[in-house]
XYZ file of C-alpha atoms in Angstrom:
533
model
C 117.428 98.939 103.751
C 116.691 102.109 105.699
C 119.034 105.060 105.727
C 120.995 105.813 108.882
C 118.367 108.186 110.213
C 115.378 106.292 108.829
C 113.347 103.794 110.793
C 111.539 100.952 109.038
C 107.792 100.971 109.327
C 106.250 98.189 111.358
C 104.790 95.380 109.343
C 101.773 95.336 111.602
C 100.807 98.767 110.279
C 101.718 98.132 106.684
C 99.188 95.395 105.910
C 96.274 96.755 103.905
C 92.778 95.485 103.358
C 91.998 92.984 100.618
C 90.274 95.694 98.597
C 93.473 97.731 98.444
C 95.386 94.652 97.401
C 92.942 93.993 94.551
C 93.153 97.645 93.465
C 96.955 97.611 93.310
C 96.884 94.299 91.499
C 94.369 95.730 89.044
C 96.618 98.732 88.365
C 99.547 96.433 87.725
C 97.469 94.411 85.287
C 96.774 97.586 83.249
C 100.288 97.307 81.876
C 99.864 93.586 81.273
C 96.654 93.851 79.266
C 96.769 97.300 77.709
C 97.138 96.060 74.157
C 95.297 92.750 74.313
C 93.806 90.225 76.678
C 96.634 87.917 75.663
C 99.820 89.632 74.530
C 101.406 86.335 73.754
C 98.835 85.936 70.990
C 101.204 87.965 68.836
C 103.516 84.985 68.664
C 102.899 82.554 65.841
C 101.670 79.095 66.688
C 103.653 77.668 63.855
C 106.943 79.491 64.200
C 109.897 77.340 65.218
C 112.179 80.243 66.084
C 112.017 81.429 69.663
C 114.303 82.673 72.363
C 115.370 80.590 75.312
C 112.486 81.699 77.511
C 109.812 81.853 74.830
C 109.133 78.141 74.475
C 109.333 75.166 76.776
C 112.384 72.986 76.598
C 112.117 69.813 74.553
C 114.871 67.912 76.317
C 114.578 64.125 76.080
C 113.685 62.213 79.261
C 116.621 61.525 81.531
C 117.402 60.291 85.011
C 117.731 63.192 87.427
C 120.578 63.396 89.885
C 120.056 64.477 93.484
C 121.814 67.779 92.758
C 119.427 68.482 89.883
C 116.412 67.682 92.046
C 117.675 69.994 94.804
C 118.428 72.752 92.281
C 114.886 72.475 90.883
C 113.480 72.583 94.410
C 115.454 75.761 95.128
C 114.250 77.356 91.892
C 110.663 76.442 92.729
C 111.039 77.864 96.236
C 112.486 81.128 94.886
C 109.790 81.291 92.215
C 107.012 80.805 94.789
C 108.478 83.397 97.152
C 108.963 86.018 94.429
C 105.459 85.409 93.080
C 103.924 85.749 96.547
C 105.737 89.034 97.181
C 104.561 90.439 93.840
C 100.882 89.435 93.889
C 100.163 89.525 97.639
C 100.416 93.091 98.894
C 99.881 91.866 102.461
C 102.730 89.350 102.345
C 105.094 89.566 105.308
C 107.113 87.232 107.478
C 106.327 86.575 111.112
C 108.430 85.071 113.903
C 108.089 81.283 114.051
C 105.538 80.100 116.561
C 106.203 76.478 117.470
C 103.305 74.342 118.758
C 103.216 74.328 122.530
C 103.708 70.586 122.981
C 105.889 69.906 119.963
C 109.201 68.105 120.337
C 111.041 70.960 118.636
C 109.735 73.502 121.150
C 110.574 71.241 124.102
C 114.146 70.736 122.884
C 114.550 74.444 122.158
C 113.225 75.475 125.587
C 115.440 72.906 127.306
C 118.609 74.128 125.560
C 117.778 77.776 126.207
C 117.127 77.088 129.866
C 120.459 75.274 130.179
C 122.294 78.217 128.612
C 120.608 80.856 130.785
C 121.242 78.766 133.882
C 124.939 78.601 133.017
C 125.026 82.363 132.473
C 123.338 83.021 135.801
C 125.734 80.644 137.568
C 128.773 82.439 136.106
C 127.510 85.908 137.018
C 126.768 84.771 140.585
C 130.308 83.460 141.107
C 132.699 85.410 143.324
C 134.454 86.857 141.439
C 131.960 86.641 138.539
C 132.840 84.892 135.284
C 131.923 86.488 131.954
C 132.541 83.762 129.360
C 128.864 83.319 128.416
C 128.160 87.039 128.760
C 130.983 87.876 126.330
C 129.543 85.376 123.803
C 126.184 87.157 124.065
C 127.793 90.579 123.645
C 129.630 89.336 120.559
C 126.386 88.063 119.024
C 124.568 91.294 119.882
C 127.352 93.325 118.232
C 127.058 91.296 115.016
C 123.296 91.752 115.016
C 123.549 95.539 115.476
C 126.104 95.757 112.657
C 123.757 93.822 110.377
C 121.191 96.626 110.707
C 123.598 99.215 109.210
C 123.830 100.413 105.637
C 127.185 99.797 103.930
C 127.980 103.520 104.167
C 127.206 103.963 107.859
C 130.886 104.084 108.806
C 130.558 106.372 111.833
C 128.041 104.159 113.619
C 129.943 101.039 112.612
C 133.152 102.415 114.085
C 131.381 103.462 117.268
C 129.820 100.030 117.796
C 133.120 98.290 117.126
C 134.904 100.563 119.630
C 132.347 100.224 122.436
C 131.850 96.487 121.908
C 135.527 95.669 121.374
C 135.597 92.006 122.310
C 139.350 91.882 122.909
C 139.181 94.829 125.281
C 136.122 93.400 127.061
C 137.919 90.068 127.575
C 140.914 91.861 129.094
C 138.597 93.810 131.402
C 136.835 90.579 132.366
C 140.144 88.937 133.239
C 140.845 91.826 135.620
C 137.250 91.939 136.934
C 136.876 95.466 135.557
C 134.202 95.014 132.902
C 131.139 97.284 133.133
C 128.377 94.950 131.971
C 125.606 97.346 133.002
C 127.198 100.158 130.999
C 127.552 97.963 127.923
C 123.948 96.789 128.217
C 122.769 100.392 128.532
C 124.688 101.329 125.348
C 123.193 98.344 123.512
C 119.632 99.319 124.456
C 120.175 102.944 123.377
C 121.620 101.786 120.053
C 118.656 99.448 119.509
C 116.391 102.445 120.029
C 118.086 104.199 117.093
C 117.553 101.238 114.739
C 114.131 99.909 115.695
C 110.826 100.583 113.962
C 108.425 102.973 115.726
C 106.253 100.053 116.766
C 109.127 98.782 118.936
C 109.505 102.032 120.931
C 107.473 100.634 123.814
C 109.685 97.537 123.891
C 112.824 99.701 124.092
C 111.236 101.785 126.850
C 110.535 98.640 128.866
C 114.157 97.517 128.421
C 115.403 100.854 129.740
C 113.108 100.590 132.755
C 113.972 96.942 133.405
C 115.651 96.684 136.802
C 115.740 92.895 136.871
C 118.928 90.863 136.943
C 121.239 90.683 133.939
C 120.026 87.260 132.835
C 116.435 88.452 132.458
C 117.646 91.640 130.749
C 119.712 89.665 128.230
C 116.683 87.459 127.496
C 114.545 90.518 126.757
C 117.257 92.109 124.606
C 117.447 89.026 122.404
C 113.654 88.821 122.182
C 113.441 92.419 120.956
C 116.385 91.908 118.586
C 114.526 88.979 117.007
C 111.524 91.252 116.458
C 113.772 93.910 114.934
C 115.297 91.344 112.576
C 111.816 90.418 111.367
C 110.952 94.101 110.928
C 114.079 94.576 108.829
C 113.268 91.570 106.643
C 109.739 92.840 106.019
C 111.037 96.355 105.325
C 113.417 94.866 102.761
C 110.527 92.959 101.160
C 108.540 96.180 100.836
C 111.551 97.932 99.315
C 112.129 95.151 96.791
C 108.479 94.758 95.777
C 108.411 97.579 93.155
C 111.551 96.219 91.489
C 110.221 92.664 91.613
C 106.979 93.825 90.036
C 108.905 95.353 87.139
C 110.972 92.223 86.628
C 108.472 89.607 87.809
C 107.299 88.310 84.429
C 110.768 87.660 83.024
C 112.064 86.394 86.361
C 109.261 83.869 86.896
C 109.417 82.697 83.298
C 113.190 82.233 83.496
C 112.936 80.320 86.779
C 110.260 78.025 85.379
C 112.322 77.505 82.232
C 115.300 76.405 84.347
C 113.042 73.952 86.204
C 111.729 72.634 82.886
C 115.231 72.129 81.524
C 116.143 69.963 84.514
C 112.740 68.254 84.743
C 111.194 67.781 81.259
C 108.025 66.353 82.833
C 107.316 69.653 84.633
C 104.505 70.467 82.169
C 102.716 67.100 82.169
C 99.737 68.245 84.247
C 99.529 71.481 82.269
C 99.365 69.473 79.035
C 96.535 67.341 80.420
C 94.693 70.442 81.655
C 94.816 72.116 78.239
C 94.081 68.875 76.368
C 90.909 68.279 78.381
C 89.945 71.940 77.943
C 90.223 71.605 74.155
C 87.705 68.758 74.254
C 85.367 70.763 76.487
C 85.774 73.929 74.414
C 84.991 72.000 71.224
C 81.659 70.861 72.675
C 80.479 74.242 73.938
C 82.026 76.717 71.495
C 79.690 79.039 69.594
C 80.157 79.440 65.828
C 81.997 82.733 66.292
C 84.766 80.965 68.215
C 85.432 78.286 65.626
C 88.808 78.423 63.934
C 88.963 78.389 60.164
C 91.385 75.448 60.405
C 90.424 71.818 60.954
C 92.302 68.690 61.866
C 92.256 65.440 59.971
C 88.914 64.601 61.543
C 87.370 67.510 59.679
C 85.873 68.965 62.823
C 86.268 72.719 63.317
C 88.855 73.651 65.922
C 88.154 76.014 68.824
C 90.192 79.193 68.898
C 93.177 79.180 71.284
C 91.766 82.075 73.315
C 88.494 80.205 73.751
C 90.430 77.101 74.837
C 92.472 78.986 77.414
C 89.442 80.794 78.819
C 87.691 77.445 79.135
C 90.751 76.055 80.895
C 90.915 78.932 83.362
C 87.204 78.683 84.171
C 87.706 74.998 84.973
C 90.011 76.096 87.793
C 87.038 77.581 89.645
C 85.530 74.113 90.029
C 88.771 72.155 90.241
C 88.480 68.857 92.096
C 91.767 68.254 93.905
C 90.883 64.606 94.509
C 91.061 63.933 90.751
C 94.521 65.417 90.255
C 96.839 68.291 91.118
C 96.649 71.744 89.604
C 98.647 72.529 86.453
C 102.302 73.218 87.236
C 101.995 76.757 85.883
C 99.419 77.602 88.547
C 100.978 75.992 91.609
C 102.165 79.371 92.892
C 98.529 80.532 92.962
C 97.132 77.358 94.530
C 96.098 78.999 97.816
C 94.459 81.964 96.049
C 92.549 79.648 93.710
C 91.315 77.572 96.647
C 90.059 80.711 98.376
C 88.292 81.804 95.189
C 86.703 78.359 94.805
C 85.396 78.392 98.358
C 84.077 81.931 98.060
C 82.377 81.129 94.763
C 80.772 77.971 96.178
C 79.396 79.994 99.070
C 78.088 82.785 96.819
C 76.386 80.268 94.510
C 74.548 78.570 97.381
C 73.541 81.933 98.852
C 72.215 83.046 95.463
C 70.308 79.769 95.075
C 68.718 80.155 98.525
C 67.652 83.747 97.855
C 66.232 82.850 94.440
C 64.110 80.151 96.092
C 62.945 82.650 98.709
C 61.942 85.131 96.009
C 60.153 82.493 93.945
C 58.263 81.058 96.952
C 57.481 84.096 99.098
C 58.514 86.992 96.911
C 55.677 89.190 98.114
C 56.890 89.041 101.698
C 60.382 90.334 100.874
C 59.887 92.459 97.759
C 60.635 96.115 98.241
C 62.581 95.417 101.447
C 66.307 95.612 100.523
C 67.346 95.778 104.180
C 65.580 92.497 104.927
C 67.043 90.819 101.834
C 70.542 91.976 102.782
C 70.025 90.639 106.304
C 68.898 87.281 104.910
C 71.941 87.160 102.624
C 74.414 87.869 105.423
C 72.682 85.429 107.758
C 72.763 82.694 105.116
C 76.443 83.316 104.391
C 77.312 83.123 108.093
C 75.415 79.852 108.608
C 77.091 78.303 105.557
C 80.604 79.455 106.439
C 83.011 76.519 106.229
C 80.827 74.540 103.811
C 83.942 73.422 101.929
C 85.065 71.307 104.892
C 84.793 67.547 104.522
C 82.869 67.178 107.791
C 80.395 69.974 107.012
C 76.770 68.781 106.818
C 75.338 71.000 104.093
C 71.824 69.547 104.268
C 71.601 70.209 107.989
C 73.016 73.697 107.566
C 70.497 74.502 104.820
C 67.719 73.281 107.138
C 68.910 75.750 109.772
C 69.065 78.462 107.121
C 65.452 77.843 106.112
C 64.298 78.003 109.742
C 66.103 81.291 110.319
C 64.743 82.733 107.055
C 61.195 81.885 108.079
C 61.755 83.480 111.484
C 63.136 86.671 109.956
C 60.376 86.899 107.358
C 57.661 86.272 109.964
C 59.200 88.915 112.192
C 59.166 91.393 109.309
C 55.549 90.512 108.491
C 54.520 91.022 112.123
C 56.170 94.457 112.194
C 54.025 95.427 109.187
C 50.871 93.894 110.690
C 50.717 91.013 108.208
C 49.986 87.376 109.123
C 52.859 84.907 109.395
C 53.711 82.481 106.631
C 51.480 79.376 106.581
C 53.097 76.258 108.050
C 52.688 74.411 104.740
C 54.525 77.164 102.870
C 57.338 77.132 105.430
C 57.743 73.369 105.011
C 57.742 73.720 101.224
C 60.360 76.467 101.453
C 62.534 74.313 103.716
C 62.302 71.358 101.333
C 63.212 73.467 98.307
C 66.205 74.988 100.087
C 67.478 71.607 101.265
C 67.111 70.233 97.738
C 69.938 72.522 96.624
C 72.337 69.747 97.656
C 71.035 67.570 94.811
C 73.374 67.618 91.837
C 70.659 68.193 89.219
C 68.676 70.736 91.208
C 67.312 73.230 88.612
C 67.985 76.326 90.730
C 71.526 75.213 91.476
C 72.126 74.342 87.813
C 70.763 77.735 86.715
C 72.973 79.686 89.134
C 76.130 77.706 88.359
C 75.533 78.048 84.616
C 75.104 81.796 84.821
C 78.159 82.141 87.033
C 80.183 80.271 84.394
C 78.687 82.558 81.758
C 79.678 85.623 83.792
C 83.291 84.548 84.229
C 83.575 83.748 80.540
C 82.449 87.312 79.788
C 84.915 88.636 82.363
C 87.825 86.805 80.727
C 86.768 87.888 77.245
C 86.612 91.562 78.212
C 89.801 93.620 77.900
C 88.784 96.046 80.671
C 87.219 93.726 83.251
C 90.236 94.099 85.565
C 89.281 97.775 85.885
C 85.511 97.767 85.307
C 83.898 94.334 85.660
C 80.866 93.705 83.445
C 77.364 93.507 84.950
C 76.226 90.155 86.239
C 73.600 88.061 84.389
C 69.939 88.117 85.472
C 69.300 86.156 88.647
C 72.695 86.934 90.166
C 71.946 90.515 91.159
C 71.613 89.461 94.800
C 75.343 88.619 94.882
C 76.453 91.230 92.360
C 79.017 93.037 94.538
C 80.593 89.789 95.749
C 80.708 88.293 92.259
C 82.179 91.412 90.666
C 84.891 91.604 93.337
C 85.744 87.959 92.802
C 85.780 88.538 89.051
C 88.355 91.322 89.369
C 90.605 89.150 91.537
C 90.270 86.213 89.156
C 90.988 88.153 85.973
C 94.040 89.767 87.592
C 95.362 86.319 88.473
C 94.647 85.020 84.962
C 96.206 87.995 83.172
C 99.429 87.725 85.164
C 99.560 83.967 84.600
C 99.091 84.443 80.852
C 101.835 87.027 80.769
C 104.321 84.723 82.501
C 103.421 81.343 81.007
C 101.904 82.440 77.684
C 104.837 81.151 75.587
C 104.525 77.706 77.180
C 100.777 77.657 76.485
C 101.431 78.717 72.882
C 103.740 75.750 72.342
C 101.321 73.294 73.960
C 98.324 74.621 72.002
C 100.299 74.518 68.785
C 101.076 70.856 69.318
C 97.579 69.877 70.428
C 95.544 71.913 67.942
C 97.642 71.685 64.782
C 99.707 68.523 65.139
C 97.281 66.499 63.005
C 96.868 69.076 60.271
C 97.859 67.873 56.796
C 100.831 69.431 55.091
C 99.923 72.455 52.949
C 99.310 71.578 49.311
C 101.480 73.317 46.680
C 99.791 76.051 44.741
C 101.330 77.098 41.417
C 104.425 75.120 42.360
C 104.855 77.008 45.628
C 104.248 75.402 49.016
C 102.175 77.720 51.135
C 103.302 78.468 54.669
C 101.557 77.155 57.750
C 98.245 78.661 58.792
C 98.464 81.828 60.829
C 97.732 81.739 64.527
C 94.067 82.213 65.385
C 95.230 84.307 68.326
C 96.851 86.799 65.982
C 93.507 87.791 64.570
C 92.031 88.472 67.988
């Protein structure tokens, strides 16, 4: 809350660019990953002792009451809001904007019109009535008082004295109330409390010579804006404290949800279980754990499993199931990353085809290549939509590329591309839509390789590693996306790491045979593979 002489900054001037948001998020992640890529790796996979918030609840299934469901919904809502405030530096609230033809807006407009008509009718009576006006003054007084700090006693006393409802009612009964004077005081007081961005609104109120009904309407409109400014100012003030407490707060909230709803980790279990199978198939020898299950097959290391699981999120198919519960608060950010990555991969595939087919025409011309990249990205914007015709769009891309290349060749006094070569180029570009297209497969494989390197690096949130060969044309975009992704992953690991530890312990080591006695002494359980990393 602002001090008595302070004025909250407008939210319209507070929002920063995405790059600033990523930078601040990266700085925050320094503290999360300073010692290790996964701090929770220090916890033993086989230890049964843990604090309340360090392992998921193992409550037996039960029938939930309505109160428990509502309590879980409230916890989830608070968790989502707190998470959004912490990770989204541009987060702010805006006044509700109802659809023009919606039933809610029609009912609201109808009720407001009825009220203002009643007010106007009372003020036009002879002598005038002030019942509705006094109700508005009472509401305005409460709103002005809500803007004050607890210690602002002088201003509070002044407002209470000027807007003394009992006195105003007595004056109204004797037709001696000075409505214009009270309105003037209200506007001047609003000017003391408002953010600088509202100065023009206050100036217009002071210059408003319309009737009282219109003036009251405008006062309430500006007060609504000031309320929103105050809420957003409070959010900005709370953000540093939330960032310091965010990990424990989010973990505690999720734990309370899990205690009421034991099935709240079902999708997360399936996500990690499938990732273990995938990690087992693709793991290199260096990632194999020294422990094996009853099948005798080497187990993938927990870090390798989790990195595989996180990379799967970049190609998550929502039609085959919802996201893991531990990532629902980042659902929108993950969708944006998926869409951006899909676009970058297609752009890279198109440019690789251009280089392989007509490399001589574009080599040594970075300006032309950059223009082709931007043009391709623009034409493919929205490719994630269900009604987007990718084949048709790629055909348009190929036509535009040929036009740009021919234009560049003409400027350098070279002949245009042969018609046969243009047709071949168009066919190769349109073939990107085929699932087993070699160029598409190559690009997607190297992108997966890049993100695996990003997650394995302990400093990628500050300095992303270089991209693999063939992806240099989208290097800046891919590195920026990598920073955003690793920041999201590191924060998620910090919050939900203990839950992942418990799940991985059950899935990786549940089938391991009991340790055999040696020299009459039963050896303890194997140490966590994460502890050695």
